[in-house]
Amino acid sequence: VQYAVVCALKVITEHEGVFIHPGSDEDSSDQDLLISGSLRIVDKDAEIFVEYRPLEDTVDPTNMLCAGKKDSSSVMEWEQVSSERSQQVLETQQSYETEWDMVNTVSFKKRPCSNTECCLNHNHERSRWALSFHINELKSVTVKKEGWTFLVFRLKDSSTPLPALHFHQGGSNEFLDSLKNLTRLME
């Protein structure tokens, strides 16, 4: 006989549009990576946790679509022409067929992986950036306002801080207010 463990989960607060910028750290291998996710405070069976959950659509340049190498028509060049020639070009550009020719000449394909690192399982890559900690493990929160506000959490048993969480769409003050209501934070 198997029993399912049921965990009562209550979301206290959740903020979307929170990003991790791994390239801002010393590790240059993730320089162009931008991890989009949501930051939330949850109650799991009367235990309070802070969680960061990456979204599916994380912006990873190794996963982006790129023009195929043989599709040179996706590059356009502009050059100056005489006013008489300009009128002819304008009439040609306004034709229905020309518009569709342009649409049909551009094609995209997924960039092949050049090494084994970029071929990692997508779920593994997402879980690499997922964060979860009990509120009692929190030692400090550093708030920085450079462009947009970002928070850096430091845990009691860790000498290194967690990655900075950037609030691109605002909401850092509301998140901190919720956190202050649940724990004793001193400025």
PDB file of N, CA and C in Angstrom, residues 25-106:
ATOM      1  N   ASP A  25      28.244  38.030 -12.416  1.00  0.00           N
ATOM      2  CA  ASP A  25      29.155  37.379 -11.477  1.00  0.00           C
ATOM      3  C   ASP A  25      30.488  37.140 -12.165  1.00  0.00           C
ATOM      4  N   GLU A  26      31.436  36.537 -11.443  1.00  0.00           N
ATOM      5  CA  GLU A  26      32.758  36.288 -12.016  1.00  0.00           C
ATOM      6  C   GLU A  26      32.721  35.231 -13.113  1.00  0.00           C
ATOM      7  N   ASP A  27      31.757  34.323 -13.076  1.00  0.00           N
ATOM      8  CA  ASP A  27      31.692  33.218 -14.034  1.00  0.00           C
ATOM      9  C   ASP A  27      31.293  33.750 -15.405  1.00  0.00           C
ATOM     10  N   SER A  28      32.232  33.820 -16.323  1.00  0.00           N
ATOM     11  CA  SER A  28      31.968  34.418 -17.635  1.00  0.00           C
ATOM     12  C   SER A  28      31.311  33.446 -18.604  1.00  0.00           C
ATOM     13  N   SER A  29      31.173  32.158 -18.244  1.00  0.00           N
ATOM     14  CA  SER A  29      30.554  31.202 -19.163  1.00  0.00           C
ATOM     15  C   SER A  29      29.065  31.484 -19.347  1.00  0.00           C
ATOM     16  N   ASP A  30      28.434  32.157 -18.388  1.00  0.00           N
ATOM     17  CA  ASP A  30      27.014  32.489 -18.475  1.00  0.00           C
ATOM     18  C   ASP A  30      26.815  33.977 -18.733  1.00  0.00           C
ATOM     19  N   GLN A  31      27.774  34.612 -19.391  1.00  0.00           N
ATOM     20  CA  GLN A  31      27.789  36.063 -19.529  1.00  0.00           C
ATOM     21  C   GLN A  31      26.517  36.622 -20.162  1.00  0.00           C
ATOM     22  N   ASP A  32      25.979  35.967 -21.183  1.00  0.00           N
ATOM     23  CA  ASP A  32      24.814  36.501 -21.883  1.00  0.00           C
ATOM     24  C   ASP A  32      23.497  35.904 -21.393  1.00  0.00           C
ATOM     25  N   LEU A  33      23.531  35.076 -20.392  1.00  0.00           N
ATOM     26  CA  LEU A  33      22.335  34.402 -19.908  1.00  0.00           C
ATOM     27  C   LEU A  33      21.519  35.346 -19.030  1.00  0.00           C
ATOM     28  N   LEU A  34      20.221  35.295 -19.178  1.00  0.00           N
ATOM     29  CA  LEU A  34      19.306  36.103 -18.388  1.00  0.00           C
ATOM     30  C   LEU A  34      18.198  35.174 -17.921  1.00  0.00           C
ATOM     31  N   ILE A  35      18.094  34.928 -16.624  1.00  0.00           N
ATOM     32  CA  ILE A  35      17.138  33.978 -16.073  1.00  0.00           C
ATOM     33  C   ILE A  35      15.911  34.738 -15.583  1.00  0.00           C
ATOM     34  N   SER A  36      14.778  34.501 -16.225  1.00  0.00           N
ATOM     35  CA  SER A  36      13.522  35.131 -15.842  1.00  0.00           C
ATOM     36  C   SER A  36      12.759  34.186 -14.921  1.00  0.00           C
ATOM     37  N   GLY A  37      12.134  34.748 -13.895  1.00  0.00           N
ATOM     38  CA  GLY A  37      11.383  33.878 -12.997  1.00  0.00           C
ATOM     39  C   GLY A  37      10.480  34.661 -12.079  1.00  0.00           C
ATOM     40  N   SER A  38       9.964  33.940 -11.088  1.00  0.00           N
ATOM     41  CA  SER A  38       9.110  34.578 -10.094  1.00  0.00           C
ATOM     42  C   SER A  38       9.678  34.303  -8.709  1.00  0.00           C
ATOM     43  N   LEU A  39       9.568  35.293  -7.859  1.00  0.00           N
ATOM     44  CA  LEU A  39      10.027  35.197  -6.480  1.00  0.00           C
ATOM     45  C   LEU A  39       8.790  35.192  -5.610  1.00  0.00           C
ATOM     46  N   ARG A  40       8.737  34.240  -4.695  1.00  0.00           N
ATOM     47  CA  ARG A  40       7.546  34.159  -3.866  1.00  0.00           C
ATOM     48  C   ARG A  40       7.881  33.720  -2.448  1.00  0.00           C
ATOM     49  N   ILE A  41       6.974  34.021  -1.558  1.00  0.00           N
ATOM     50  CA  ILE A  41       7.032  33.545  -0.185  1.00  0.00           C
ATOM     51  C   ILE A  41       5.865  32.583  -0.038  1.00  0.00           C
ATOM     52  N   VAL A  42       6.163  31.373   0.408  1.00  0.00           N
ATOM     53  CA  VAL A  42       5.124  30.350   0.518  1.00  0.00           C
ATOM     54  C   VAL A  42       5.083  29.774   1.929  1.00  0.00           C
ATOM     55  N   ASP A  43       3.908  29.304   2.284  1.00  0.00           N
ATOM     56  CA  ASP A  43       3.685  28.609   3.548  1.00  0.00           C
ATOM     57  C   ASP A  43       3.463  27.142   3.199  1.00  0.00           C
ATOM     58  N   LYS A  44       4.428  26.297   3.583  1.00  0.00           N
ATOM     59  CA  LYS A  44       4.320  24.850   3.354  1.00  0.00           C
ATOM     60  C   LYS A  44       4.137  24.183   4.705  1.00  0.00           C
ATOM     61  N   ASP A  45       2.933  23.770   4.987  1.00  0.00           N
ATOM     62  CA  ASP A  45       2.629  23.111   6.266  1.00  0.00           C
ATOM     63  C   ASP A  45       3.144  23.916   7.458  1.00  0.00           C
ATOM     64  N   ALA A  46       2.793  25.185   7.514  1.00  0.00           N
ATOM     65  CA  ALA A  46       3.142  26.111   8.595  1.00  0.00           C
ATOM     66  C   ALA A  46       4.636  26.436   8.659  1.00  0.00           C
ATOM     67  N   GLU A  47       5.378  26.142   7.624  1.00  0.00           N
ATOM     68  CA  GLU A  47       6.787  26.517   7.512  1.00  0.00           C
ATOM     69  C   GLU A  47       6.893  27.543   6.379  1.00  0.00           C
ATOM     70  N   ILE A  48       7.582  28.649   6.611  1.00  0.00           N
ATOM     71  CA  ILE A  48       7.670  29.726   5.626  1.00  0.00           C
ATOM     72  C   ILE A  48       8.971  29.601   4.830  1.00  0.00           C
ATOM     73  N   PHE A  49       8.845  29.617   3.495  1.00  0.00           N
ATOM     74  CA  PHE A  49       9.988  29.512   2.592  1.00  0.00           C
ATOM     75  C   PHE A  49       9.980  30.667   1.596  1.00  0.00           C
ATOM     76  N   VAL A  50      11.169  31.064   1.168  1.00  0.00           N
ATOM     77  CA  VAL A  50      11.340  31.998   0.059  1.00  0.00           C
ATOM     78  C   VAL A  50      11.792  31.154  -1.118  1.00  0.00           C
ATOM     79  N   GLU A  51      11.133  31.314  -2.262  1.00  0.00           N
ATOM     80  CA  GLU A  51      11.452  30.514  -3.452  1.00  0.00           C
ATOM     81  C   GLU A  51      11.626  31.408  -4.669  1.00  0.00           C
ATOM     82  N   TYR A  52      12.611  31.069  -5.479  1.00  0.00           N
ATOM     83  CA  TYR A  52      12.754  31.676  -6.799  1.00  0.00           C
ATOM     84  C   TYR A  52      12.589  30.549  -7.803  1.00  0.00           C
ATOM     85  N   ARG A  53      11.644  30.708  -8.721  1.00  0.00           N
ATOM     86  CA  ARG A  53      11.361  29.671  -9.708  1.00  0.00           C
ATOM     87  C   ARG A  53      11.564  30.224 -11.109  1.00  0.00           C
ATOM     88  N   PRO A  54      12.578  29.714 -11.833  1.00  0.00           N
ATOM     89  CA  PRO A  54      12.791  30.156 -13.216  1.00  0.00           C
ATOM     90  C   PRO A  54      11.609  29.771 -14.100  1.00  0.00           C
ATOM     91  N   LEU A  55      11.323  30.620 -15.069  1.00  0.00           N
ATOM     92  CA  LEU A  55      10.251  30.343 -16.021  1.00  0.00           C
ATOM     93  C   LEU A  55      10.792  29.550 -17.194  1.00  0.00           C
ATOM     94  N   GLU A  56       9.894  29.001 -17.992  1.00  0.00           N
ATOM     95  CA  GLU A  56      10.270  28.213 -19.166  1.00  0.00           C
ATOM     96  C   GLU A  56      11.007  29.033 -20.207  1.00  0.00           C
ATOM     97  N   ASP A  57      10.644  30.312 -20.343  1.00  0.00           N
ATOM     98  CA  ASP A  57      11.165  31.118 -21.450  1.00  0.00           C
ATOM     99  C   ASP A  57      12.416  31.909 -21.079  1.00  0.00           C
ATOM    100  N   THR A  58      13.301  31.279 -20.317  1.00  0.00           N
ATOM    101  CA  THR A  58      14.556  31.931 -19.965  1.00  0.00           C
ATOM    102  C   THR A  58      15.309  32.335 -21.227  1.00  0.00           C
ATOM    103  N   VAL A  59      15.863  33.515 -21.235  1.00  0.00           N
ATOM    104  CA  VAL A  59      16.565  34.028 -22.407  1.00  0.00           C
ATOM    105  C   VAL A  59      17.986  33.484 -22.404  1.00  0.00           C
ATOM    106  N   ASP A  60      18.247  32.513 -23.268  1.00  0.00           N
ATOM    107  CA  ASP A  60      19.562  31.883 -23.370  1.00  0.00           C
ATOM    108  C   ASP A  60      20.021  32.012 -24.810  1.00  0.00           C
ATOM    109  N   PRO A  61      21.109  32.719 -25.066  1.00  0.00           N
ATOM    110  CA  PRO A  61      21.529  32.934 -26.448  1.00  0.00           C
ATOM    111  C   PRO A  61      21.865  31.644 -27.192  1.00  0.00           C
ATOM    112  N   THR A  62      22.203  30.570 -26.503  1.00  0.00           N
ATOM    113  CA  THR A  62      22.492  29.307 -27.184  1.00  0.00           C
ATOM    114  C   THR A  62      21.212  28.647 -27.673  1.00  0.00           C
ATOM    115  N   ASN A  63      20.071  29.106 -27.187  1.00  0.00           N
ATOM    116  CA  ASN A  63      18.792  28.527 -27.562  1.00  0.00           C
ATOM    117  C   ASN A  63      18.044  29.384 -28.575  1.00  0.00           C
ATOM    118  N   MET A  64      18.595  30.529 -28.936  1.00  0.00           N
ATOM    119  CA  MET A  64      17.905  31.455 -29.828  1.00  0.00           C
ATOM    120  C   MET A  64      17.919  30.964 -31.265  1.00  0.00           C
ATOM    121  N   LEU A  65      16.942  31.420 -32.009  1.00  0.00           N
ATOM    122  CA  LEU A  65      16.905  31.108 -33.431  1.00  0.00           C
ATOM    123  C   LEU A  65      17.859  32.032 -34.160  1.00  0.00           C
ATOM    124  N   CYS A  66      18.480  31.512 -35.194  1.00  0.00           N
ATOM    125  CA  CYS A  66      19.399  32.344 -35.969  1.00  0.00           C
ATOM    126  C   CYS A  66      19.183  32.063 -37.445  1.00  0.00           C
ATOM    127  N   ALA A  67      19.500  33.024 -38.281  1.00  0.00           N
ATOM    128  CA  ALA A  67      19.343  32.841 -39.722  1.00  0.00           C
ATOM    129  C   ALA A  67      20.298  31.761 -40.190  1.00  0.00           C
ATOM    130  N   GLY A  68      19.808  30.922 -41.097  1.00  0.00           N
ATOM    131  CA  GLY A  68      20.655  29.861 -41.629  1.00  0.00           C
ATOM    132  C   GLY A  68      21.808  30.428 -42.428  1.00  0.00           C
ATOM    133  N   LYS A  69      22.936  29.725 -42.446  1.00  0.00           N
ATOM    134  CA  LYS A  69      24.130  30.233 -43.126  1.00  0.00           C
ATOM    135  C   LYS A  69      23.907  30.402 -44.620  1.00  0.00           C
ATOM    136  N   LYS A  70      23.101  29.545 -45.214  1.00  0.00           N
ATOM    137  CA  LYS A  70      22.904  29.656 -46.660  1.00  0.00           C
ATOM    138  C   LYS A  70      21.825  30.674 -47.018  1.00  0.00           C
ATOM    139  N   ASP A  71      21.145  31.226 -46.025  1.00  0.00           N
ATOM    140  CA  ASP A  71      20.075  32.187 -46.274  1.00  0.00           C
ATOM    141  C   ASP A  71      20.612  33.609 -46.212  1.00  0.00           C
ATOM    142  N   SER A  72      21.455  33.964 -47.156  1.00  0.00           N
ATOM    143  CA  SER A  72      22.051  35.301 -47.147  1.00  0.00           C
ATOM    144  C   SER A  72      21.022  36.377 -47.454  1.00  0.00           C
ATOM    145  N   SER A  73      19.838  35.992 -47.926  1.00  0.00           N
ATOM    146  CA  SER A  73      18.812  36.974 -48.246  1.00  0.00           C
ATOM    147  C   SER A  73      18.236  37.626 -46.997  1.00  0.00           C
ATOM    148  N   SER A  74      18.550  37.114 -45.828  1.00  0.00           N
ATOM    149  CA  SER A  74      18.038  37.728 -44.612  1.00  0.00           C
ATOM    150  C   SER A  74      18.817  38.991 -44.246  1.00  0.00           C
ATOM    151  N   VAL A  75      19.874  39.292 -44.986  1.00  0.00           N
ATOM    152  CA  VAL A  75      20.650  40.510 -44.781  1.00  0.00           C
ATOM    153  C   VAL A  75      20.280  41.488 -45.881  1.00  0.00           C
ATOM    154  N   MET A  76      19.937  42.719 -45.491  1.00  0.00           N
ATOM    155  CA  MET A  76      19.552  43.715 -46.487  1.00  0.00           C
ATOM    156  C   MET A  76      20.593  44.811 -46.533  1.00  0.00           C
ATOM    157  N   GLU A  77      20.867  45.328 -47.717  1.00  0.00           N
ATOM    158  CA  GLU A  77      21.768  46.462 -47.879  1.00  0.00           C
ATOM    159  C   GLU A  77      20.970  47.619 -48.457  1.00  0.00           C
ATOM    160  N   TRP A  78      21.227  48.818 -47.958  1.00  0.00           N
ATOM    161  CA  TRP A  78      20.562  50.008 -48.451  1.00  0.00           C
ATOM    162  C   TRP A  78      21.600  50.866 -49.150  1.00  0.00           C
ATOM    163  N   GLU A  79      21.211  51.420 -50.299  1.00  0.00           N
ATOM    164  CA  GLU A  79      22.118  52.333 -50.993  1.00  0.00           C
ATOM    165  C   GLU A  79      21.324  53.507 -51.537  1.00  0.00           C
ATOM    166  N   GLN A  80      21.988  54.609 -51.703  1.00  0.00           N
ATOM    167  CA  GLN A  80      21.344  55.825 -52.181  1.00  0.00           C
ATOM    168  C   GLN A  80      21.146  55.724 -53.689  1.00  0.00           C
ATOM    169  N   VAL A  81      19.951  56.159 -54.194  1.00  0.00           N
ATOM    170  CA  VAL A  81      19.662  56.117 -55.630  1.00  0.00           C
ATOM    171  C   VAL A  81      19.142  57.478 -56.076  1.00  0.00           C
ATOM    172  N   SER A  82      19.127  57.703 -57.388  1.00  0.00           N
ATOM    173  CA  SER A  82      18.613  58.969 -57.929  1.00  0.00           C
ATOM    174  C   SER A  82      17.109  59.054 -57.693  1.00  0.00           C
ATOM    175  N   SER A  83      16.529  60.255 -57.799  1.00  0.00           N
ATOM    176  CA  SER A  83      15.102  60.436 -57.528  1.00  0.00           C
ATOM    177  C   SER A  83      14.239  59.689 -58.536  1.00  0.00           C
ATOM    178  N   GLU A  84      14.665  59.600 -59.815  1.00  0.00           N
ATOM    179  CA  GLU A  84      13.908  58.862 -60.831  1.00  0.00           C
ATOM    180  C   GLU A  84      13.911  57.370 -60.493  1.00  0.00           C
ATOM    181  N   ARG A  85      15.057  56.863 -60.168  1.00  0.00           N
ATOM    182  CA  ARG A  85      15.194  55.444 -59.803  1.00  0.00           C
ATOM    183  C   ARG A  85      14.449  55.170 -58.492  1.00  0.00           C
ATOM    184  N   SER A  86      14.423  56.166 -57.620  1.00  0.00           N
ATOM    185  CA  SER A  86      13.749  56.023 -56.335  1.00  0.00           C
ATOM    186  C   SER A  86      12.256  55.762 -56.527  1.00  0.00           C
ATOM    187  N   GLN A  87      11.609  56.465 -57.475  1.00  0.00           N
ATOM    188  CA  GLN A  87      10.185  56.278 -57.746  1.00  0.00           C
ATOM    189  C   GLN A  87       9.924  54.864 -58.256  1.00  0.00           C
ATOM    190  N   GLN A  88      10.777  54.350 -59.150  1.00  0.00           N
ATOM    191  CA  GLN A  88      10.617  52.990 -59.672  1.00  0.00           C
ATOM    192  C   GLN A  88      10.753  51.962 -58.548  1.00  0.00           C
ATOM    193  N   VAL A  89      11.723  52.167 -57.685  1.00  0.00           N
ATOM    194  CA  VAL A  89      11.939  51.241 -56.568  1.00  0.00           C
ATOM    195  C   VAL A  89      10.736  51.251 -55.640  1.00  0.00           C
ATOM    196  N   LEU A  90      10.177  52.441 -55.371  1.00  0.00           N
ATOM    197  CA  LEU A  90       9.031  52.561 -54.490  1.00  0.00           C
ATOM    198  C   LEU A  90       7.834  51.808 -55.050  1.00  0.00           C
ATOM    199  N   GLU A  91       7.548  51.960 -56.369  1.00  0.00           N
ATOM    200  CA  GLU A  91       6.433  51.255 -56.994  1.00  0.00           C
ATOM    201  C   GLU A  91       6.629  49.751 -56.914  1.00  0.00           C
ATOM    202  N   THR A  92       7.832  49.298 -57.134  1.00  0.00           N
ATOM    203  CA  THR A  92       8.117  47.866 -57.066  1.00  0.00           C
ATOM    204  C   THR A  92       7.940  47.346 -55.644  1.00  0.00           C
ATOM    205  N   GLN A  93       8.390  48.117 -54.673  1.00  0.00           N
ATOM    206  CA  GLN A  93       8.302  47.674 -53.284  1.00  0.00           C
ATOM    207  C   GLN A  93       6.865  47.571 -52.808  1.00  0.00           C
ATOM    208  N   GLN A  94       5.973  48.348 -53.424  1.00  0.00           N
ATOM    209  CA  GLN A  94       4.592  48.347 -52.978  1.00  0.00           C
ATOM    210  C   GLN A  94       3.786  47.203 -53.575  1.00  0.00           C
ATOM    211  N   SER A  95       4.373  46.433 -54.450  1.00  0.00           N
ATOM    212  CA  SER A  95       3.615  45.331 -55.048  1.00  0.00           C
ATOM    213  C   SER A  95       3.434  44.192 -54.047  1.00  0.00           C
ATOM    214  N   TYR A  96       2.324  43.526 -54.163  1.00  0.00           N
ATOM    215  CA  TYR A  96       1.970  42.423 -53.273  1.00  0.00           C
ATOM    216  C   TYR A  96       2.999  41.304 -53.340  1.00  0.00           C
ATOM    217  N   GLU A  97       3.447  40.955 -54.548  1.00  0.00           N
ATOM    218  CA  GLU A  97       4.397  39.855 -54.716  1.00  0.00           C
ATOM    219  C   GLU A  97       5.730  40.143 -54.032  1.00  0.00           C
ATOM    220  N   THR A  98       6.200  41.373 -54.124  1.00  0.00           N
ATOM    221  CA  THR A  98       7.482  41.718 -53.517  1.00  0.00           C
ATOM    222  C   THR A  98       7.428  41.540 -52.006  1.00  0.00           C
ATOM    223  N   GLU A  99       6.309  41.943 -51.408  1.00  0.00           N
ATOM    224  CA  GLU A  99       6.182  41.774 -49.962  1.00  0.00           C
ATOM    225  C   GLU A  99       6.292  40.306 -49.585  1.00  0.00           C
ATOM    226  N   TRP A 100       5.590  39.447 -50.324  1.00  0.00           N
ATOM    227  CA  TRP A 100       5.625  38.021 -49.995  1.00  0.00           C
ATOM    228  C   TRP A 100       6.969  37.399 -50.347  1.00  0.00           C
ATOM    229  N   ASP A 101       7.622  37.897 -51.390  1.00  0.00           N
ATOM    230  CA  ASP A 101       8.958  37.395 -51.707  1.00  0.00           C
ATOM    231  C   ASP A 101       9.896  37.636 -50.533  1.00  0.00           C
ATOM    232  N   MET A 102       9.794  38.803 -49.941  1.00  0.00           N
ATOM    233  CA  MET A 102      10.671  39.126 -48.812  1.00  0.00           C
ATOM    234  C   MET A 102      10.375  38.221 -47.623  1.00  0.00           C
ATOM    235  N   VAL A 103       9.098  37.992 -47.331  1.00  0.00           N
ATOM    236  CA  VAL A 103       8.730  37.113 -46.227  1.00  0.00           C
ATOM    237  C   VAL A 103       9.259  35.708 -46.471  1.00  0.00           C
ATOM    238  N   ASN A 104       9.148  35.232 -47.702  1.00  0.00           N
ATOM    239  CA  ASN A 104       9.548  33.868 -48.011  1.00  0.00           C
ATOM    240  C   ASN A 104      11.054  33.665 -48.101  1.00  0.00           C
ATOM    241  N   THR A 105      11.828  34.728 -48.230  1.00  0.00           N
ATOM    242  CA  THR A 105      13.272  34.536 -48.375  1.00  0.00           C
ATOM    243  C   THR A 105      13.994  34.413 -47.039  1.00  0.00           C
ATOM    244  N   VAL A 106      13.328  34.747 -45.943  1.00  0.00           N
ATOM    245  CA  VAL A 106      13.974  34.662 -44.639  1.00  0.00           C
ATOM    246  C   VAL A 106      13.506  33.399 -43.939  1.00  0.00           C
TER     247      VAL A 106
END
